Structure formats: structure tokens, C-alpha cells
Tab-separated table of C-alpha atoms in Angstrom:
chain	number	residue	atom	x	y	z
A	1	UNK	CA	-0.769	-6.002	-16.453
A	2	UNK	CA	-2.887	-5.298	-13.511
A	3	UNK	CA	-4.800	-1.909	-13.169
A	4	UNK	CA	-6.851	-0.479	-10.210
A	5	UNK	CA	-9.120	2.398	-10.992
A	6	UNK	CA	-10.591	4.904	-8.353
A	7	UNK	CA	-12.455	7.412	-10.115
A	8	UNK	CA	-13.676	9.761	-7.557
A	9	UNK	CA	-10.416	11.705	-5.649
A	10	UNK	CA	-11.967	13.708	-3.394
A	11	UNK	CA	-15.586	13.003	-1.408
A	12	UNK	CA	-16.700	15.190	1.157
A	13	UNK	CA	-20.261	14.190	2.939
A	14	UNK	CA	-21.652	15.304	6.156
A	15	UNK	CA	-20.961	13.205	9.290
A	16	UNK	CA	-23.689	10.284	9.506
A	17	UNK	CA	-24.028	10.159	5.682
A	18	UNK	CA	-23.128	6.977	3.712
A	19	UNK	CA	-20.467	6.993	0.860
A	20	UNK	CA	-19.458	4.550	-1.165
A	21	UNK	CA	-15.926	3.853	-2.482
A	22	UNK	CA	-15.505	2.772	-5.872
A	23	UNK	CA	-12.701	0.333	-6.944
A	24	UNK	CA	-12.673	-1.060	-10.911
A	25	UNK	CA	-9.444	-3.546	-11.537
A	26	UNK	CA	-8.334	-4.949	-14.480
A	27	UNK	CA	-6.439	-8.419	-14.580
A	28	UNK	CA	-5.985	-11.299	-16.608
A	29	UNK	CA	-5.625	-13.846	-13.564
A	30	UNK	CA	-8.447	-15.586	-12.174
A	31	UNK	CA	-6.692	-15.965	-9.308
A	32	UNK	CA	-6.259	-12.842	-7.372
A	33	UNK	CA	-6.471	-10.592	-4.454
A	34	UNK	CA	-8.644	-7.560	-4.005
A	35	UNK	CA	-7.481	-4.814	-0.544
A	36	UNK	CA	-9.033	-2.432	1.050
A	37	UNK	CA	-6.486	0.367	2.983
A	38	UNK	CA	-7.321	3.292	4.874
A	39	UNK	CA	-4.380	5.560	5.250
A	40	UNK	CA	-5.096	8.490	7.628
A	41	UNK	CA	-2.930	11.663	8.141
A	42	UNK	CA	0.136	9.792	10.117
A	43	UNK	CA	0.625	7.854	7.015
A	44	UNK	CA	0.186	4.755	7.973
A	45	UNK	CA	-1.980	2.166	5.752
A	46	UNK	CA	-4.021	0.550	7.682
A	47	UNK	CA	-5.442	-2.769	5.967
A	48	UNK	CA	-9.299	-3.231	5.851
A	49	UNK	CA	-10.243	-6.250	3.745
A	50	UNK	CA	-8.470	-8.640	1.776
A	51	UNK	CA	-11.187	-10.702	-0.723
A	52	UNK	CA	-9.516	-13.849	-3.106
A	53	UNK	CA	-11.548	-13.937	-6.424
A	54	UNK	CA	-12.956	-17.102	-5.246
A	55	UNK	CA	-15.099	-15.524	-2.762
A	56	UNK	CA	-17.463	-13.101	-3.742
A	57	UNK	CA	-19.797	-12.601	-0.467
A	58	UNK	CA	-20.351	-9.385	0.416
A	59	UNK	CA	-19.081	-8.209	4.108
A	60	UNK	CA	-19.763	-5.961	6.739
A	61	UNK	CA	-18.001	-5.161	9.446
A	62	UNK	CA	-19.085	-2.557	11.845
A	63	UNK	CA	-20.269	0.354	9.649
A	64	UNK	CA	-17.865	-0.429	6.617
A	65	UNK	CA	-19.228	-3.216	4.492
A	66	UNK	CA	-18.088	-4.248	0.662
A	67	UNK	CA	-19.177	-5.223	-2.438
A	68	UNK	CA	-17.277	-7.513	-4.840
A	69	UNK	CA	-18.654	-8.331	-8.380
A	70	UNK	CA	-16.537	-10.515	-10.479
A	71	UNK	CA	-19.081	-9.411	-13.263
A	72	UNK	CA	-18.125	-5.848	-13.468
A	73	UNK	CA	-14.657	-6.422	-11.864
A	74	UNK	CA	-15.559	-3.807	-8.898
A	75	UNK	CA	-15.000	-3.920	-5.472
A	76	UNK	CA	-16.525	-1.358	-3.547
A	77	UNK	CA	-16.835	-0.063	-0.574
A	78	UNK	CA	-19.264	1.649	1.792
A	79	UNK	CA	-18.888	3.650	5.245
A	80	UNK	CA	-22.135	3.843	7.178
A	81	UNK	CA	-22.492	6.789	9.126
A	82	UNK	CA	-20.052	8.514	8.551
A	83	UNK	CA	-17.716	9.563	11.344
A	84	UNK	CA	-15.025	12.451	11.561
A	85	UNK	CA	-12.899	9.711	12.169
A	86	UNK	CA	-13.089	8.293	8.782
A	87	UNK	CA	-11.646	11.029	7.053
A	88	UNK	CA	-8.959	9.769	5.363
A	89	UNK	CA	-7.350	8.378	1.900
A	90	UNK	CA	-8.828	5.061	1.450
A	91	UNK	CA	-6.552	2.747	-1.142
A	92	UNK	CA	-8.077	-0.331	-3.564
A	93	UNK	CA	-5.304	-2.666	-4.104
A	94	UNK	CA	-4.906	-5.898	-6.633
A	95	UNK	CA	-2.154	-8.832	-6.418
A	96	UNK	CA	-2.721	-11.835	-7.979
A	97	UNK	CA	-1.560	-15.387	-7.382
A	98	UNK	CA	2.336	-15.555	-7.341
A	99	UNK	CA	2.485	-12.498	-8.172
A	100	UNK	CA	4.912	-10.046	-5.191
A	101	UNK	CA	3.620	-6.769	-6.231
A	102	UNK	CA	0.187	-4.927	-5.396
A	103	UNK	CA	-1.267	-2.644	-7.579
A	104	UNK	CA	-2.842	0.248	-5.995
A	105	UNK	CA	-5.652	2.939	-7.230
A	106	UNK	CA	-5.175	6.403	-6.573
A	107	UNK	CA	-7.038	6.663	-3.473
A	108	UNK	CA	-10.301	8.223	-2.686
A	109	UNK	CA	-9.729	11.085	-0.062
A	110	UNK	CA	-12.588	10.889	2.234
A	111	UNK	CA	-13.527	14.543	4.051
A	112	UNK	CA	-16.418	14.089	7.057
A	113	UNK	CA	-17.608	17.436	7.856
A	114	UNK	CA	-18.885	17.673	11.022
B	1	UNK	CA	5.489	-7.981	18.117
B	2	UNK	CA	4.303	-4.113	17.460
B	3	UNK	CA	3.961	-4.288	13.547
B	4	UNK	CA	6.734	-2.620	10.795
B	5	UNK	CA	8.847	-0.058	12.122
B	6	UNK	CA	10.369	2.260	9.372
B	7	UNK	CA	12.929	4.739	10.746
B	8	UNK	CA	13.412	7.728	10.202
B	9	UNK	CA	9.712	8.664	10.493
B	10	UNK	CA	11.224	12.058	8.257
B	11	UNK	CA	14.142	12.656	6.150
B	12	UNK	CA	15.214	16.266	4.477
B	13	UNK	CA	18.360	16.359	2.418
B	14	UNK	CA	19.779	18.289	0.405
B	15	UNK	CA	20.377	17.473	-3.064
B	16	UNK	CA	23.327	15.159	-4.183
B	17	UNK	CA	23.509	13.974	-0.213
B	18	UNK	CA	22.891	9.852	0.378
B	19	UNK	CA	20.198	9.187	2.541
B	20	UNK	CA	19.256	5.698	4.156
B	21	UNK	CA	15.907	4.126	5.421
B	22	UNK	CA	15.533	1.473	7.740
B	23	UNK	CA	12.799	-1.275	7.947
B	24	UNK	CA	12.037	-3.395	10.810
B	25	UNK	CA	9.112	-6.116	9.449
B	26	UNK	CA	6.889	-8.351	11.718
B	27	UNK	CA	9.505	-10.907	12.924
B	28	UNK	CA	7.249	-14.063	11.534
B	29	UNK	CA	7.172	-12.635	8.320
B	30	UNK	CA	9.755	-14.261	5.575
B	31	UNK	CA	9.087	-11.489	2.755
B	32	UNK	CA	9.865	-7.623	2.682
B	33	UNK	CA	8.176	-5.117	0.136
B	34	UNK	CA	9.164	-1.027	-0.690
B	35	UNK	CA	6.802	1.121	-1.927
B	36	UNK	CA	7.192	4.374	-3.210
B	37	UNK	CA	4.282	7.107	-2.828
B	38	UNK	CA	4.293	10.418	-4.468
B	39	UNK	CA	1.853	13.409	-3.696
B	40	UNK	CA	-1.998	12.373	-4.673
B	41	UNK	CA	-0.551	9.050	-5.840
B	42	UNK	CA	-1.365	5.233	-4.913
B	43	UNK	CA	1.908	3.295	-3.259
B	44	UNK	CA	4.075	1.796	-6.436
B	45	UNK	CA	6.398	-0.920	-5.939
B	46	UNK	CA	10.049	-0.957	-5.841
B	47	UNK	CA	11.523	-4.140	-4.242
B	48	UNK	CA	10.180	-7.419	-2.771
B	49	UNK	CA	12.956	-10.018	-0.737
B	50	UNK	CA	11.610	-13.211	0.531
B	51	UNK	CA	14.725	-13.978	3.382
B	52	UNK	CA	17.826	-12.280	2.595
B	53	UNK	CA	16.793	-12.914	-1.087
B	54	UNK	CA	16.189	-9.643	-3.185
B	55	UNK	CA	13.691	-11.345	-5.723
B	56	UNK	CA	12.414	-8.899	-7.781
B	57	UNK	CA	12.725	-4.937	-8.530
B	58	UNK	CA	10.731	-2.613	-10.336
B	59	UNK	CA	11.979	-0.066	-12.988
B	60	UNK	CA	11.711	2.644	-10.588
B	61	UNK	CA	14.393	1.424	-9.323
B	62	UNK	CA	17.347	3.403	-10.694
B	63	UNK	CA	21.118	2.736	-10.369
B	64	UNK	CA	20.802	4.844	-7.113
B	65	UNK	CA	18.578	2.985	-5.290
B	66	UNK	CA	19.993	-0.062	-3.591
B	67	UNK	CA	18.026	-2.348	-1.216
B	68	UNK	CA	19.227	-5.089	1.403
B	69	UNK	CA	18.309	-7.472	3.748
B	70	UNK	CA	20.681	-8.995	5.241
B	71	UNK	CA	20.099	-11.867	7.509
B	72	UNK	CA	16.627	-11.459	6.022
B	73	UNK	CA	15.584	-9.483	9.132
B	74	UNK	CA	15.850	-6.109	8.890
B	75	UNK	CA	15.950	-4.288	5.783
B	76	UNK	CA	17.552	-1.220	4.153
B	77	UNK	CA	16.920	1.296	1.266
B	78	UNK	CA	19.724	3.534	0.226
B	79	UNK	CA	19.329	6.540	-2.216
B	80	UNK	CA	22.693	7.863	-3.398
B	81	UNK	CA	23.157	10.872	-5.052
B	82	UNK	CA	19.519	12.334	-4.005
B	83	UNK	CA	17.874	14.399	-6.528
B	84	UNK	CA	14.341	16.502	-6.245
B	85	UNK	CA	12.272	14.005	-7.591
B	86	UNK	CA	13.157	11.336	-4.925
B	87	UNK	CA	11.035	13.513	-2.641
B	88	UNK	CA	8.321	10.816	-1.544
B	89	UNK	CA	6.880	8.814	1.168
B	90	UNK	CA	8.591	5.985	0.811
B	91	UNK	CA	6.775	2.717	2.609
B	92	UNK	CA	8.118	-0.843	3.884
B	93	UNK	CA	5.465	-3.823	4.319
B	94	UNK	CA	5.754	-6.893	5.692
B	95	UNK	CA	3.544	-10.490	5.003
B	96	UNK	CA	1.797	-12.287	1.700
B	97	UNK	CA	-1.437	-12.362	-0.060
B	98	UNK	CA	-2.948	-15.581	2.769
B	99	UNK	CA	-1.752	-13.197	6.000
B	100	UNK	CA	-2.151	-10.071	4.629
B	101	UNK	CA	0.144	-7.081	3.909
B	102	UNK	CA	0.866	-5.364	7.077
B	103	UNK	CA	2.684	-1.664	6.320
B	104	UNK	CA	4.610	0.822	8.568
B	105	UNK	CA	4.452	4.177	8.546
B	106	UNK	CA	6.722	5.276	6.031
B	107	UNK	CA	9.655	7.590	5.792
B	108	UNK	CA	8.411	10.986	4.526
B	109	UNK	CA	11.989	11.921	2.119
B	110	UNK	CA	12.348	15.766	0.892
B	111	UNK	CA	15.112	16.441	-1.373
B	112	UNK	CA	15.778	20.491	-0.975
């Protein structure tokens, strides 16, 4: 079975902070598929990153950037200065290798107080 | 091509009515996902079809619930016989772990 855990549900910070996202999975494939979504008010998800376990760079782009560690099977996540505009529910997600199905955390609601 | 189009955008119904949901996926893309999102909850899976196929379905997915896709286009998710606990965002995606999953905005359901 795959599991994705998000610990923290709600995370308020004042705009221009940084906050981090964490993201903990569990899976028995060593192939597999780590997402990022950000899903603001509308609904929508909106993807962010998709990382293979193969590839374990960290990336930055823009002010988000994200750190995967096959070692303590987390994938986090970091907004840089923050922006009113980031407030939203921000999704980890885990598929692996043949596998149709993503697992999703429970989101981390992200609140950027002005 | 604009992304996934889900229509209706929102549904209310009232209990014991049918109600159907319509997904329109990225036109390249061969396979088809529902989600299902509850209050304060991560998306959970329902159905996947790769085509017209319908290839796998999750236990969620009661008797009620039928999905299609014909022509592998477009697809559809029917709830018969709604009940209060249907009430749910419910989510259509389009693409594969190489491209990406590429969602639509959902159909917001509430079951009065």
C-alpha cells in the first residue's frame, strides 16, 4: 500500500516569510512518483512538481524549491517569500510505476497574512 | 487545447435524485482518472479508463456509481439514488506519471 503523510493542516506565516511543506510517503516500489499540487479556492489542482525516485536533485523554481530524500522518504517543500497569493491547500501525492492511482496527503492549508 | 473541463462546475440535489458529471480531458491524453474529495480530505480515487477501457475501480465505488467513456473521449460519472454522504468535490484528471496529471476543476456535489 502506498501512504502520503502531511502532518501540519493548517500554517499561517506573515507575507515574505518562508514555510516549508512537509510530505513523508510510504511505498514498497522503488520505482515511483512523488507530486506537488497547489489547489487554491476555485478548486482547481494545479500541478507543481513531479520527481521519479531516480532523481533526487533538489529544485527551485521561482520562490518554491523542493527537497527529496530517498533516506527519510520525504519530499518537501518550501515557498520563499511568501505571497498572499500562495494561500492555498497544497497536496503531496505518490504513484508508483504501473500503478493508475495517486495517493494523496491531506493537504497543508497555507494562510499568508498580509 | 484549454486543459480538463468538468461540467457542472456545481451540483445540489436532493436526496434519492440521479445526478450526472461530465468530463472533457486534454484531447492527446489516452487515460481518464475520478477522484473523490471530501471536506479537509486529500483527492481518493475512484476510476481510471485508458480509451474507452474502464480498467480499474476503487471500493468507493458503490453499486451507484457508474462511470463511462465512450469513444474514449469524453467521460461520464453517474450517481443514482444520491444519498448525504455523496456530498463531495468530485474531480476528473487527465495524462500519466511521464506527462503529468493535469486536473479540472471539479464538480462541487451537495446532497440536501
Amino acid at each position: 500500500a502506498q501512504k502520503v503523510t502531511q502532518a501540519q493542516t493548517e500554517i499561517s506565516v506573515v507575507e515574505k516569510e518562508d514555510v516549508t511543506l512537509d510530505c513523508v510517503y510510504e511505498t514498497r516500489d522503488t520505482t515511483y512518483y512523488l507530486f506537488w499540487y497547489k489547489q487554491p479556492p476555485s478548486g482547481e489542482l494545479v500541478f507543481l512538481i513531479r520527481r521519479n525516485s531516480f532523481d533526487e536533485q533538489n529544485e527551485i523554481s521561482g520562490r518554491y524549491s523542493w527537497n527529496f530524500q530517498k533516506s527519510t522518504s520525504s519530499f518537501n517543500f518550501t515557498i520563499t517569500a511568501s505571497q498572499v497569493v500562495d494561500s492555498a491547500v497544497y497536496f503531496c501525492a505518490l504513484t508508483s510505476y504501473g500503478n493508475n492511482r495517486l495517493a494523496f496527503g491531506k493537504g497543508n492549508q497555507v494562510v499568508v497574512i498580509p | 487545447d484549454t486543459g480538463v473541463s468538468q461540467n457542472p462546475r456545481h451540483k445540489i440535489t436532493k436526496r434519492g435524485q440521479n445526478v450526472t458529471f461530465r468530463c472533457d480531458p486534454i484531447s492527446e491524453h489516452n487515460r481518464l482518472y475520478w477522484y473523490r474529495q471530501t471536506l479537509g480530505q486529500g483527492p481518493e480515487f475512484l476510476t481510471y479508463f485508458q480509451n474507452e477501457a474502464q480498467l480499474e475501480k476503487s471500493r468507493l465505488l458503490s453499486d451507484r456509481f457508474s462511470a463511462e467513456r465512450p469513444k474514449g473521449s469524453f467521460s461520464t460519472l453517474e450517481i443514482q439514488r444520491t444519498e448525504q454522504g455523496d456530498s463531495a468535490m468530485y474531480l476528473c484528471a487527465s495524462g500519466d506519471t511521464y506527462y503529468g496529471y493535469t486536473f479540472g476543476s471539479g464538480t462541487r456535489l451537495t446532497v440536501v
